[in-house]
Coordinates of C-alpha atoms (C1' of nucleotides) in Angstrom, one line a residue:
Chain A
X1350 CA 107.7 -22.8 -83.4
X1351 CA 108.3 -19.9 -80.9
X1352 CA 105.0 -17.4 -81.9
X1353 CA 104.1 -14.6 -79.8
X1354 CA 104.4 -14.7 -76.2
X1355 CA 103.8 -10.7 -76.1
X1356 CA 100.7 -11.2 -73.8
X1357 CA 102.7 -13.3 -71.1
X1358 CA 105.6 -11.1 -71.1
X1359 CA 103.2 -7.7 -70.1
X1360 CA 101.5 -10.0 -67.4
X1361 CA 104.7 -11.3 -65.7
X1362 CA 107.9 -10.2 -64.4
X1363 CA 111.2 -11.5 -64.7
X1364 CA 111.0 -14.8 -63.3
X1365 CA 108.1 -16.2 -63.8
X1366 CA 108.1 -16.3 -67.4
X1367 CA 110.4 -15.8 -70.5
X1368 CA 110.1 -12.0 -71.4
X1369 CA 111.7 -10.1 -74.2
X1370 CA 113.8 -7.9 -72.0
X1371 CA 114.6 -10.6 -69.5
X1372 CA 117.5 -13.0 -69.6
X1373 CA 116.2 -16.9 -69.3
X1374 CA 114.8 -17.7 -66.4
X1375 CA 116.3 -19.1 -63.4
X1376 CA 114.6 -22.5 -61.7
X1377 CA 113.2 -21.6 -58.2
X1378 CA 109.6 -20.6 -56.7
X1379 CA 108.8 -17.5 -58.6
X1380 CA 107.3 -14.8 -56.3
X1381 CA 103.9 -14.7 -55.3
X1382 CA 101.2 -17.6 -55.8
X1383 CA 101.7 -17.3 -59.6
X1384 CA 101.1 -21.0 -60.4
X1385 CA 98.0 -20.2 -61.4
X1386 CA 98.7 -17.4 -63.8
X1387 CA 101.4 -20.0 -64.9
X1388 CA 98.7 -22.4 -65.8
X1389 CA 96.8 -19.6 -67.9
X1390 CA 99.8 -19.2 -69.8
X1391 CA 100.3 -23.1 -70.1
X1392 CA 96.9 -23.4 -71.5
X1393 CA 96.8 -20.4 -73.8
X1394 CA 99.6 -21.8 -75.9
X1395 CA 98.5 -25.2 -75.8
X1396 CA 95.2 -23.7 -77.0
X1397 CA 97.0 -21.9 -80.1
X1398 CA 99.0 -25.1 -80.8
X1399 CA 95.9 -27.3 -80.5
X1400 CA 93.7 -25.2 -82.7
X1401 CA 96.4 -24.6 -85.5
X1402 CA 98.1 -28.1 -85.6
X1403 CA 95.2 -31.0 -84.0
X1404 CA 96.1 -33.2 -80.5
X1405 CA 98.4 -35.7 -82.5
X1406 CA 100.4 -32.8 -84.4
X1407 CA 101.3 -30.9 -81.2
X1408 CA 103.8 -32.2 -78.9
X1409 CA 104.2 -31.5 -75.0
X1410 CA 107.6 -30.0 -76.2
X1411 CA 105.9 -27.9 -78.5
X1412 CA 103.7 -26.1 -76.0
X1413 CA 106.8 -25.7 -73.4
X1414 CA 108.8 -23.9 -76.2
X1415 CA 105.5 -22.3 -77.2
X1416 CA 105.0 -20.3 -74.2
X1417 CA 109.3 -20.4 -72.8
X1418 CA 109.0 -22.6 -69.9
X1419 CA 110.9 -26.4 -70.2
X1420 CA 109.5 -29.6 -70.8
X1421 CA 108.5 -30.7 -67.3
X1422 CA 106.7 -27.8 -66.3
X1423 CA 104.2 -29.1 -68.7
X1424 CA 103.7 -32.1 -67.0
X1425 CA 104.1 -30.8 -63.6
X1426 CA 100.8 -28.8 -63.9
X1427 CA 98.9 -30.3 -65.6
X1428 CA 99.8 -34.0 -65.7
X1429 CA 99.6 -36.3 -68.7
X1430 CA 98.9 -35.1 -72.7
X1431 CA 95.5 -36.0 -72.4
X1432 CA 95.0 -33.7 -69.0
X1433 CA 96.4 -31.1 -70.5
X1434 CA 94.1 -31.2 -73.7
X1435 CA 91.0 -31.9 -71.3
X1436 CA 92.0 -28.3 -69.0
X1437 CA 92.2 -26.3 -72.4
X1438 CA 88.7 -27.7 -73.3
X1439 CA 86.9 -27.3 -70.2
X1440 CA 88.6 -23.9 -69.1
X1441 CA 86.3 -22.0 -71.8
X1442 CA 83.9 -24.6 -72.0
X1443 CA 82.6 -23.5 -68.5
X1444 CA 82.8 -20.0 -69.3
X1445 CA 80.8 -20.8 -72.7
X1446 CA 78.0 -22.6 -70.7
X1447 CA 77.3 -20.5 -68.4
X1448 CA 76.4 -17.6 -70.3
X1449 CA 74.5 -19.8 -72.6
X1450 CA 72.3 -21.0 -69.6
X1451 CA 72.1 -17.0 -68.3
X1452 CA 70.4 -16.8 -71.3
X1453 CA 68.4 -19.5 -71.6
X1454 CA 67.1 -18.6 -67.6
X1455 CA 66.4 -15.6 -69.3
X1456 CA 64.5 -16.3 -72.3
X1457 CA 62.3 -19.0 -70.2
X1458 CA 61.7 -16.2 -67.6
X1459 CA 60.4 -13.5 -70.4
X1460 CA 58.4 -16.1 -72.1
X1461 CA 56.8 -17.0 -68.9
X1462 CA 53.9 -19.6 -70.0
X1463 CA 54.6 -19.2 -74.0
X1464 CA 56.9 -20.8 -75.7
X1465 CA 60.0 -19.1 -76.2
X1466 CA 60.8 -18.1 -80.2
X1467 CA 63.0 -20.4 -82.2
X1468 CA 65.0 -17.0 -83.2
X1469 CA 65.7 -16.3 -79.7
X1470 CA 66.7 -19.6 -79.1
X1471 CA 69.4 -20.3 -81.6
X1472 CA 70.5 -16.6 -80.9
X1473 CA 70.9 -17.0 -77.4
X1474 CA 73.0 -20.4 -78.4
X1475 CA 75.0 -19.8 -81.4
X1476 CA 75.5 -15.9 -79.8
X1477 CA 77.7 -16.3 -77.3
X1478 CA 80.1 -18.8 -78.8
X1479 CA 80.5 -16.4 -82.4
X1480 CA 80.7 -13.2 -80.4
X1481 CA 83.7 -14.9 -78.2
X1482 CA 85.0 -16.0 -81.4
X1483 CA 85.1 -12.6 -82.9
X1484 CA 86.2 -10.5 -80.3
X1485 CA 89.5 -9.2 -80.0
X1486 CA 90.6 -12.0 -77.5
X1487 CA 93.1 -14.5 -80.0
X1488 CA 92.4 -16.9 -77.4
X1489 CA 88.4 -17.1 -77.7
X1490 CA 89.6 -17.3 -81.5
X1491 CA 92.1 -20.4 -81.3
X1492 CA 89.5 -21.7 -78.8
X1493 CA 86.8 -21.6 -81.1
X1494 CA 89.0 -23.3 -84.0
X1495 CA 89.9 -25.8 -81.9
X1496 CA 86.2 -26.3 -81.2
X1497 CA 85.8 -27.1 -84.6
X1498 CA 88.4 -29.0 -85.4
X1499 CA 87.2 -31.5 -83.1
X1500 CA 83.8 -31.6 -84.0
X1501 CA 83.9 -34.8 -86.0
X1502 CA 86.9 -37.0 -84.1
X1503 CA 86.3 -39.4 -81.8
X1504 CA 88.5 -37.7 -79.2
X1505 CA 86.5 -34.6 -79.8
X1506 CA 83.2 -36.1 -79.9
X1507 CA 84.0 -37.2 -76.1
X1508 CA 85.3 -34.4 -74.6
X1509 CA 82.3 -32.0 -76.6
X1510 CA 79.8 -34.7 -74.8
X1511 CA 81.5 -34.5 -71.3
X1512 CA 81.2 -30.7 -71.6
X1513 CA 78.8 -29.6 -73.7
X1514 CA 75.8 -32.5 -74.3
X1515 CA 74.0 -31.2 -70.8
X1516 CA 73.5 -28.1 -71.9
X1517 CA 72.4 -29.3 -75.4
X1518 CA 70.1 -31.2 -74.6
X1519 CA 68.2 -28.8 -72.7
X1520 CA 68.4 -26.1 -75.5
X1521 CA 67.0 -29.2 -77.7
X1522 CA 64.1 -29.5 -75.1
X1523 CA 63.0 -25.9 -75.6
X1524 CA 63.3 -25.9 -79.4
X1525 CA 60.8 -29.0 -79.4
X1526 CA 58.5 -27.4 -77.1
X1527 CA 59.0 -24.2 -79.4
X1528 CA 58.0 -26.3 -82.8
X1529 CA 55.2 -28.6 -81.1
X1530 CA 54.7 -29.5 -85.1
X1531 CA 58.0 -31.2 -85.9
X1532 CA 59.4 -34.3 -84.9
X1533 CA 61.8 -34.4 -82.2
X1534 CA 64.1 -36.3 -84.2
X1535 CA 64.4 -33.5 -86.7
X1536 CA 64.9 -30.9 -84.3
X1537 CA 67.9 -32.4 -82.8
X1538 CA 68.8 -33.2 -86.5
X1539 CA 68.4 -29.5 -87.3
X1540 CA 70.2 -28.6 -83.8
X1541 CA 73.1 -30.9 -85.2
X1542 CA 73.1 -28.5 -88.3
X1543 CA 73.5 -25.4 -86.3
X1544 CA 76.5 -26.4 -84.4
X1545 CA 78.1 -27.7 -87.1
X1546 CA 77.5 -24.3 -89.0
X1547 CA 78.6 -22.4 -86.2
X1548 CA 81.6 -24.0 -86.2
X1549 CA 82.5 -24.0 -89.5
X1550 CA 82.1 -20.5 -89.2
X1551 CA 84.2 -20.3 -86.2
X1552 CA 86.9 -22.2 -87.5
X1553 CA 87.8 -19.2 -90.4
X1554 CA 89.1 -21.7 -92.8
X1555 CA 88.7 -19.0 -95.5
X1556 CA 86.9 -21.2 -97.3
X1557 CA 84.1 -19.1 -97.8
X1558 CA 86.1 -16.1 -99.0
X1559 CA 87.7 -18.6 -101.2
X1560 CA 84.2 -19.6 -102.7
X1561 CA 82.9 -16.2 -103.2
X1562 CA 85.9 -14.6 -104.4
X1563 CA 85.7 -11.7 -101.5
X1564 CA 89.1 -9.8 -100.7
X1565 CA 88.7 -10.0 -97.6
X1566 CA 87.3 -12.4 -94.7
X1567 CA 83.7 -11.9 -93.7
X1568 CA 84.0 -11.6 -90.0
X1569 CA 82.2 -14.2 -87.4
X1570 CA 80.2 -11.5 -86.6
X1571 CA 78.8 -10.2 -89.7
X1572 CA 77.9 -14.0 -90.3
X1573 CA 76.0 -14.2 -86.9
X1574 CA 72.7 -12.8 -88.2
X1575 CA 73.0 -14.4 -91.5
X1576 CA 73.1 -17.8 -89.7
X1577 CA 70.5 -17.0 -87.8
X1578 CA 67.8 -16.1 -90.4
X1579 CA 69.1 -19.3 -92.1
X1580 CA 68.8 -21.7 -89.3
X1581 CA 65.4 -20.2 -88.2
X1582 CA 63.7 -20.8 -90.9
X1583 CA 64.9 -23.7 -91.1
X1584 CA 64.1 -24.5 -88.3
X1585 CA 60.4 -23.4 -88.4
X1586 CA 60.3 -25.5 -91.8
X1587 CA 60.5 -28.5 -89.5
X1588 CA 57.4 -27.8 -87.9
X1589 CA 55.0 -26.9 -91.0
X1590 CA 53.2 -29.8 -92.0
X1591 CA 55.6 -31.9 -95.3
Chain B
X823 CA 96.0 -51.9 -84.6
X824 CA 95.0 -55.3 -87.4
X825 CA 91.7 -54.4 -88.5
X826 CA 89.8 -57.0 -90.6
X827 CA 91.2 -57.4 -93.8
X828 CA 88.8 -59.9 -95.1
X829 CA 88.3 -58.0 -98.5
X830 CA 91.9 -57.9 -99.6
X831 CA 92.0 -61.9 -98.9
X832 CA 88.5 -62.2 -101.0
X833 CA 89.8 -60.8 -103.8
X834 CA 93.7 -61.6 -104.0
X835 CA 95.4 -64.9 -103.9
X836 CA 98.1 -66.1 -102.0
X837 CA 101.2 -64.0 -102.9
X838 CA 99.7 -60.8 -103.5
X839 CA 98.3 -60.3 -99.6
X840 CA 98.2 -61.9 -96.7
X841 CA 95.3 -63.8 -96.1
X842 CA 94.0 -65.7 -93.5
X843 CA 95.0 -69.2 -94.3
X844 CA 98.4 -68.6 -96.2
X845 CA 101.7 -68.4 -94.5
X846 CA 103.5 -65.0 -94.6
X847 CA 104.1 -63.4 -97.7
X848 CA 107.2 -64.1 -99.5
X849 CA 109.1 -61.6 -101.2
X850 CA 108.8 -61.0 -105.3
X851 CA 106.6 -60.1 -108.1
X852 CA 102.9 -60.9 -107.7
X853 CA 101.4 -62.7 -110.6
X854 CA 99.4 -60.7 -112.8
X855 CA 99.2 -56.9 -113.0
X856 CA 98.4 -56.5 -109.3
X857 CA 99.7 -53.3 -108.4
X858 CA 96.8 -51.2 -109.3
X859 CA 94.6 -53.8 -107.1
X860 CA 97.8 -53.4 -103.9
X861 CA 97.6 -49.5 -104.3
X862 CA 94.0 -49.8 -104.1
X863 CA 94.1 -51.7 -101.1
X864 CA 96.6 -49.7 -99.1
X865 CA 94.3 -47.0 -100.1
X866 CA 91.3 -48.8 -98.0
X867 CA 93.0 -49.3 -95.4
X868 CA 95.1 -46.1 -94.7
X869 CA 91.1 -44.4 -95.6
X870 CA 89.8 -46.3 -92.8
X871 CA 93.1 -45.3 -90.4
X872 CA 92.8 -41.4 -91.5
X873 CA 89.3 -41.4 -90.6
X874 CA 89.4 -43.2 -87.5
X875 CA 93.2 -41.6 -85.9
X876 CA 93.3 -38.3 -88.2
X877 CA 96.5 -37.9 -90.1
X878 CA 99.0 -37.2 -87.4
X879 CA 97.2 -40.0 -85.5
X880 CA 98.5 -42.5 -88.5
X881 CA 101.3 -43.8 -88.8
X882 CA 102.8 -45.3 -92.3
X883 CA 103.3 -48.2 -89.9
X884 CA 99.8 -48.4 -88.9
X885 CA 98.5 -48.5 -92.6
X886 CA 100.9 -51.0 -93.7
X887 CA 100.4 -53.7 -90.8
X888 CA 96.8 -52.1 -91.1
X889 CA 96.6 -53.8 -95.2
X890 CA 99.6 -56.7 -94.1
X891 CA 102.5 -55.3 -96.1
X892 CA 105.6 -53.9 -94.9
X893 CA 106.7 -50.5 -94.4
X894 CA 108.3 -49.8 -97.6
X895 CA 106.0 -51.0 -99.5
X896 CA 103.4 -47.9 -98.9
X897 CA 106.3 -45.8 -99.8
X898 CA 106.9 -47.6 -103.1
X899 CA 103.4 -46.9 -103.9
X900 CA 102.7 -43.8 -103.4
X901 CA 106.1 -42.1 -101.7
X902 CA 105.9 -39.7 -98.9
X903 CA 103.3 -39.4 -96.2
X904 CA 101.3 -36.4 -97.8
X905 CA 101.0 -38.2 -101.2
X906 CA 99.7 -41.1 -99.7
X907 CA 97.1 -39.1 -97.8
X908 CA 96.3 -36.7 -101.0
X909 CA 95.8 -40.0 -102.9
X910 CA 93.2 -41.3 -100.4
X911 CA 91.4 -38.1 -100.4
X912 CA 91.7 -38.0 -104.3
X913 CA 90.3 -41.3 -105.2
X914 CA 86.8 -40.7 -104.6
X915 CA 86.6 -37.0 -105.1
X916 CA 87.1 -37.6 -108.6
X917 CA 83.9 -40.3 -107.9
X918 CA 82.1 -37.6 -106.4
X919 CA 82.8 -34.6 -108.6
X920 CA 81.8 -36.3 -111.1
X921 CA 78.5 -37.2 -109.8
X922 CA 77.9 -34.2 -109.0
X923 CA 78.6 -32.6 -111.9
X924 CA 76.6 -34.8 -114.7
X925 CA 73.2 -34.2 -111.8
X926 CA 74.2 -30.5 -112.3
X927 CA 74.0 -30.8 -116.1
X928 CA 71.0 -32.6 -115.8
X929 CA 69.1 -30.3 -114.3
X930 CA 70.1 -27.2 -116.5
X931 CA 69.2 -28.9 -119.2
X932 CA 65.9 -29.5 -117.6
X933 CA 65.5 -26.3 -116.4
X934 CA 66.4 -24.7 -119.6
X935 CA 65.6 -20.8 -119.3
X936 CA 64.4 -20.9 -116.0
X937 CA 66.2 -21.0 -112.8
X938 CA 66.9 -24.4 -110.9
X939 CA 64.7 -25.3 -108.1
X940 CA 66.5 -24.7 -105.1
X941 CA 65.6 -27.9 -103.6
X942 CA 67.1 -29.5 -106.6
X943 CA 70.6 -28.1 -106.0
X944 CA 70.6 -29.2 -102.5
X945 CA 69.5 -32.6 -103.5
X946 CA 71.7 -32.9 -106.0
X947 CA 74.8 -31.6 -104.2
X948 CA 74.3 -33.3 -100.6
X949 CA 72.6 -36.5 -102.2
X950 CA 75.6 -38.1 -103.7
X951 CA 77.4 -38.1 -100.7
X952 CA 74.9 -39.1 -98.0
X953 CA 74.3 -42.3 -100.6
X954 CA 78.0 -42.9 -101.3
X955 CA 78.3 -42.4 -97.1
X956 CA 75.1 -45.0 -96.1
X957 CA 75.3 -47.5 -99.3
X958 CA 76.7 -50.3 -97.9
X959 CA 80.2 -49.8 -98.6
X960 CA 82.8 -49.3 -95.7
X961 CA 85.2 -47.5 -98.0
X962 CA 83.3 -44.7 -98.4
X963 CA 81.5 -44.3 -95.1
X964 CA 85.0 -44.2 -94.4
X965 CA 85.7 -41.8 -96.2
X966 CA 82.8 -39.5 -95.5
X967 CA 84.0 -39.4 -91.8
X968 CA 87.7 -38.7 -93.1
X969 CA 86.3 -35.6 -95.3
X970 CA 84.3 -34.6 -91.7
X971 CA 87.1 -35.0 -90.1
X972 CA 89.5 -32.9 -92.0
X973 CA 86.9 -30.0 -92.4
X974 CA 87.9 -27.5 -90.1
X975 CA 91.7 -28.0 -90.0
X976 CA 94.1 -26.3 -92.5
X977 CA 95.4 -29.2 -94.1
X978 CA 91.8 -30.7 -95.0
X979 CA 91.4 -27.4 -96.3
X980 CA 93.9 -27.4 -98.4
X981 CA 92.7 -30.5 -99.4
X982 CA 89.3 -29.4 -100.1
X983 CA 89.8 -26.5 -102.0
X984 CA 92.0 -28.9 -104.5
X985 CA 89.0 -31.1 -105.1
X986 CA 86.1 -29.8 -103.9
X987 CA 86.0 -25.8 -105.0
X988 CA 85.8 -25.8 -108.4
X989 CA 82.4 -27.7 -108.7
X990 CA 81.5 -25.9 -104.9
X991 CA 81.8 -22.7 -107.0
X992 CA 79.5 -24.0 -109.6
X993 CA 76.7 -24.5 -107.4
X994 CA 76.8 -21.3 -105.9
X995 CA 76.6 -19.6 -108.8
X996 CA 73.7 -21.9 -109.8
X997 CA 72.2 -21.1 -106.4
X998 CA 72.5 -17.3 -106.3
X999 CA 71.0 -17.4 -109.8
X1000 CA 67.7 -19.5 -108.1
X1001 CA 68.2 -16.9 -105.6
X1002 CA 67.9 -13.6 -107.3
X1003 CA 66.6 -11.6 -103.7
X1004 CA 69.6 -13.0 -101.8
X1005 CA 72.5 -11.4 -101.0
X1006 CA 75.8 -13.7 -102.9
X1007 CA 77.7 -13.5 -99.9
X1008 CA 75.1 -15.1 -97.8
X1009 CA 74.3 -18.0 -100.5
X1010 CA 77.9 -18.4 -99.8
X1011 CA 77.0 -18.7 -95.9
X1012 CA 74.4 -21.0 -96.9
X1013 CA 76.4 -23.3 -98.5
X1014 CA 79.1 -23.2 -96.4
X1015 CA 76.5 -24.0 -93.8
X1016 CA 75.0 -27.2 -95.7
X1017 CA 78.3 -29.0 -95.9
X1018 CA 79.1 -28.3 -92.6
X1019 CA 75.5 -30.3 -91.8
X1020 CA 76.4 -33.0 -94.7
X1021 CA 79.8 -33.5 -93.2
X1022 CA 78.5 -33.7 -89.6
X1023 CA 76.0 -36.1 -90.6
X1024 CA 78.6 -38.1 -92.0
X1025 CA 80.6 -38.7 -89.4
X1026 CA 78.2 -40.3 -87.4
X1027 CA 79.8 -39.5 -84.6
X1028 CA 77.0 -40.5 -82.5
X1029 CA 76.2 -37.3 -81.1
X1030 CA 72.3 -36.7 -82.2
X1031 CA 72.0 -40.3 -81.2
X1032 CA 73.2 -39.0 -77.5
X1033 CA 71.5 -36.4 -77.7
X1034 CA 68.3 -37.5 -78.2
X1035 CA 68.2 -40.3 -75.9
X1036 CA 67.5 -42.5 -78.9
X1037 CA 68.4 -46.6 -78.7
X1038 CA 69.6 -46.7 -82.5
X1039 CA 71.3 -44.4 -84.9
X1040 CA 69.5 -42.5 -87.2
X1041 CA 71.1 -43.7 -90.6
X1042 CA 72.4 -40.7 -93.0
X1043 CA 70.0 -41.7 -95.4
X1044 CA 67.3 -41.1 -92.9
X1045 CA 68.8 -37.5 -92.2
X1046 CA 68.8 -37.1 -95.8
X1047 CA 65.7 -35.4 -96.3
X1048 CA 65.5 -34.1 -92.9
X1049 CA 68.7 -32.0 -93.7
X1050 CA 67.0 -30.6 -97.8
X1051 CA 63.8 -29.7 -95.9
X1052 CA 66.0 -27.6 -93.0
X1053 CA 68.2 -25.7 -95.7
X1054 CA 65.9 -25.3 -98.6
X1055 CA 63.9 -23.2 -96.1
X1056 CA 66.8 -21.6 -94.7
X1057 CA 68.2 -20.8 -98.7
X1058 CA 64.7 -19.0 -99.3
X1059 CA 64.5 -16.9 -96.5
X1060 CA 68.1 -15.8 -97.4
X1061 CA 66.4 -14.0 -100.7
X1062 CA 63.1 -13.3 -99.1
X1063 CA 63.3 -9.5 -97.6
X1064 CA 64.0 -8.9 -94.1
Chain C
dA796 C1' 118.1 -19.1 -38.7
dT797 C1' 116.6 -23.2 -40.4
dA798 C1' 113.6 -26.6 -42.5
dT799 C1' 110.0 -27.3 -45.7
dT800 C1' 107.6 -26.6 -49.8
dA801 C1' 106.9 -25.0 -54.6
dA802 C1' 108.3 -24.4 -59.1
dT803 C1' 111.6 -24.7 -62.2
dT804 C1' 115.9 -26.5 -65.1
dG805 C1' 118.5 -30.2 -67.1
dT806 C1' 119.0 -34.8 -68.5
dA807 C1' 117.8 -39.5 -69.6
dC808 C1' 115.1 -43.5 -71.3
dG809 C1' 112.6 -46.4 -74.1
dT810 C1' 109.8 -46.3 -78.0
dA811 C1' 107.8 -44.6 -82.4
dT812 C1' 108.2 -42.0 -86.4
dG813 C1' 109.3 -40.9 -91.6
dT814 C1' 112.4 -42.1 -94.9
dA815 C1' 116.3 -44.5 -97.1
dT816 C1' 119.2 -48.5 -98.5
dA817 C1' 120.1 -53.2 -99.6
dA818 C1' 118.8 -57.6 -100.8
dA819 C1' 115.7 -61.1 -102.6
dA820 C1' 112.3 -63.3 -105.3
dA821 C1' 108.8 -63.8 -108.7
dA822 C1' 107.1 -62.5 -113.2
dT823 C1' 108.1 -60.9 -117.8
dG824 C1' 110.7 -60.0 -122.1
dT825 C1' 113.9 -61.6 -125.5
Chain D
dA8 C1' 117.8 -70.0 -121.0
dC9 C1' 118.9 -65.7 -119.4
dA10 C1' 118.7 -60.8 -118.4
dT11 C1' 115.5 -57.3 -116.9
dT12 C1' 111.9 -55.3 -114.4
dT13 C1' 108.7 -55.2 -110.7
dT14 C1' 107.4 -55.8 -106.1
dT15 C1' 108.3 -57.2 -102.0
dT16 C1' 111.1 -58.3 -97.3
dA17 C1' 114.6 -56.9 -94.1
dT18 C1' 117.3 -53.6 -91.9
dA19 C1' 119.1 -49.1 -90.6
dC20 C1' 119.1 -44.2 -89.3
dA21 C1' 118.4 -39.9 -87.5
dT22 C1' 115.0 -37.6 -85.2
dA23 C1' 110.9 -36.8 -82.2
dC24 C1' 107.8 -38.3 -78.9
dG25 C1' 105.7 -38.8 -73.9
dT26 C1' 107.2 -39.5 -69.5
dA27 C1' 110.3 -39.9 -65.5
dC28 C1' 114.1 -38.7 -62.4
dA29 C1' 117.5 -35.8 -60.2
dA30 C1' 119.2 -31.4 -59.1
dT31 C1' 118.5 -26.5 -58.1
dT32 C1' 116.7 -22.3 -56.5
dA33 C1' 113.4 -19.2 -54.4
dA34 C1' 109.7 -18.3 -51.4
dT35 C1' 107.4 -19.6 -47.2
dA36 C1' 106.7 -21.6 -42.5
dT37 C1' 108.4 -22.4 -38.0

DNA sequence: ATATTAATTGTACGTATGTATAAAAAATGT
DNA sequence: ACATTTTTTATACATACGTACAATTAATAT
């Protein structure tokens, strides 16, 4: 129940949040404008808690106990369960976007009149979300198993398509331009495919370290390439003529 | 919260479930050997439940009003929460293990001394369960979306790895024999990629639907081949050099 | 100084949850 | 015919849930 709260302790001072050295806090407005440093805190364990037990195993208790403030303050900033589970979503989801579209900007502006190549395309997607995953920060690394815990749940489904369809679909736009041979369907079939691997990836259930009977977990990263040279090809298999 | 329960009325009679036109049940031994035929039926409907709400979205109370029984009577069946669940999950993995596993014979003994085709594993590992998952039957398109589902969170891994690694580890060996270039680790990537896509597939979540603008959803069995074609490729570039 | 606002603590409420116990009734065995 | 077993209904319990309310304290504004 109560997991690290290290990182909040070497941010704050005594009475804005629970700290090892520090006896409990007192009520009262805590110096400064801290709510929203507050909020980051909120969110980062409701992140962890999210990612490790699913919306319906974590409750609004849970994530005030998980990062030492009481119940209410929960629901003071941020409202209703669902509100809560929406801010942790889009909070990264933002960040996640826009570096995806920096890229994509980028790739377009390089390729000028050509067609961009299918490997820089799923690189430039599947990139930014692995590295995130896979470094250093634990919460990229609860955000991305939370990512892929939701894949396939209707609750998930929704919130991925509020924040994450727009940008999809024009990623989905370039790849078909990219394999003028294959049929849009497939492509957003074989788009479907890569998410879904990234994810799985993401998600460091240890299954594949499991299957292959490694000692140790193959990092996110050292998958990154791997998935790409899978996905390309299969990808450009798509195009080439059945 | 009642689903339609029209099966369990078209096959039991009036003191066994409650169907439409009979009054409410009445306490007492069914007639017949019926249990096997109840457990199966709770097992439907708290499959269907699972899927749709996830585990900690289901209530014991929900399955049972979900298959018109009371409360206790999930519990007399199959005891605490986590049996119930591992019994739902268990049912058709046996199903599908199996399948798997007499295609897998098959095609050793067809390939005798020579390696498997690589298409051939893909078909005859995904194939079973995009059928099972767009043949008519609601129990296991259920099911399929419940396995999606459960995919990326540690429980449904735990799950998994009861049921599902032992043949899983067959067919990788069987692939990185096919694939003598590759590297094992990545087959293992591979795979873990492909049932990522199968599973995603599965759930039909509607997402490829949305994301292609498309009126009607592409049925798994239409993916199908789509989704050999994708990883086949991707599986031979994995043992072609770099 | 004093009033106002912000952020927190503490408590409470109605409901839902998993599980257990008791009772009842129908089928089966002798 | 009667006792036993099986399967169900009915009820109860301790706990956990999401949300709301009231009280309290510190910072800010006037």
């Amino acid at each position: 129940m109560s997991h690290d709260i290290s990182h909040a302790s070497l941010i704050l001072d005594t009475n804005t949040k629970q700290s090892a050295d520090a006896g409990p806090r007192k009520p009262g407005r805590p110096k400064g404008g801290r709510s929203d440093q507050t909020r980051e805190i909120i969110l980062d364990a409701a992140e962890r808690l999210f990612a490790d037990r699913g919306y319906d195993g974590t409750s609004i208790r849970d994530v005030a106990s998980g990062c030492g403030l009481q119940i209410h303050s929960i629901g003071y900033h941020f409202g209703p369960k669902e509100s809560l589970f929406d801010a942790v979503v889009g909070r990264r989801a933002e960040i996640m976007t826009r570096l995806r579209r920096e890229a994509l900007d980028a790739s377009r502006k390089k390729a000028g009149a050509q067609t961009i190549p299918v490997r820089e395309l799923i690189r430039s997607y599947v990139g930014p979300f692995i590295k995130s995953a896979s470094h250093g920060d634990p919460g990229w690394r609860n955000y991305a198993a939370l990512m892929g815990r939701l894949a396939n749940s209707p609750l998930g489904t929704e919130i991925i398509a509020k924040y994450y369809d727009d940008t999809a679909r024009d990623y989905i736009t370039e790849l078909q331009r990219s394999l003028a041979g294959a049929e849009p369907e497939d492509v957003v079939e074989g788009f479907s495919a890569m998410v879904a691997a990234m994810l799985g990836i993401c998600a460091a259930t240890g299954r594949p370290q499991r299957l292959s009977g490694r000692a140790a977990p193959r990092t996110p990263e050292d998958s990154s390439e791997t998935l790409v040279r899978f996905h390309t090809a299969g990808f450009l298999a798509l195009a080439a003529l059945p």
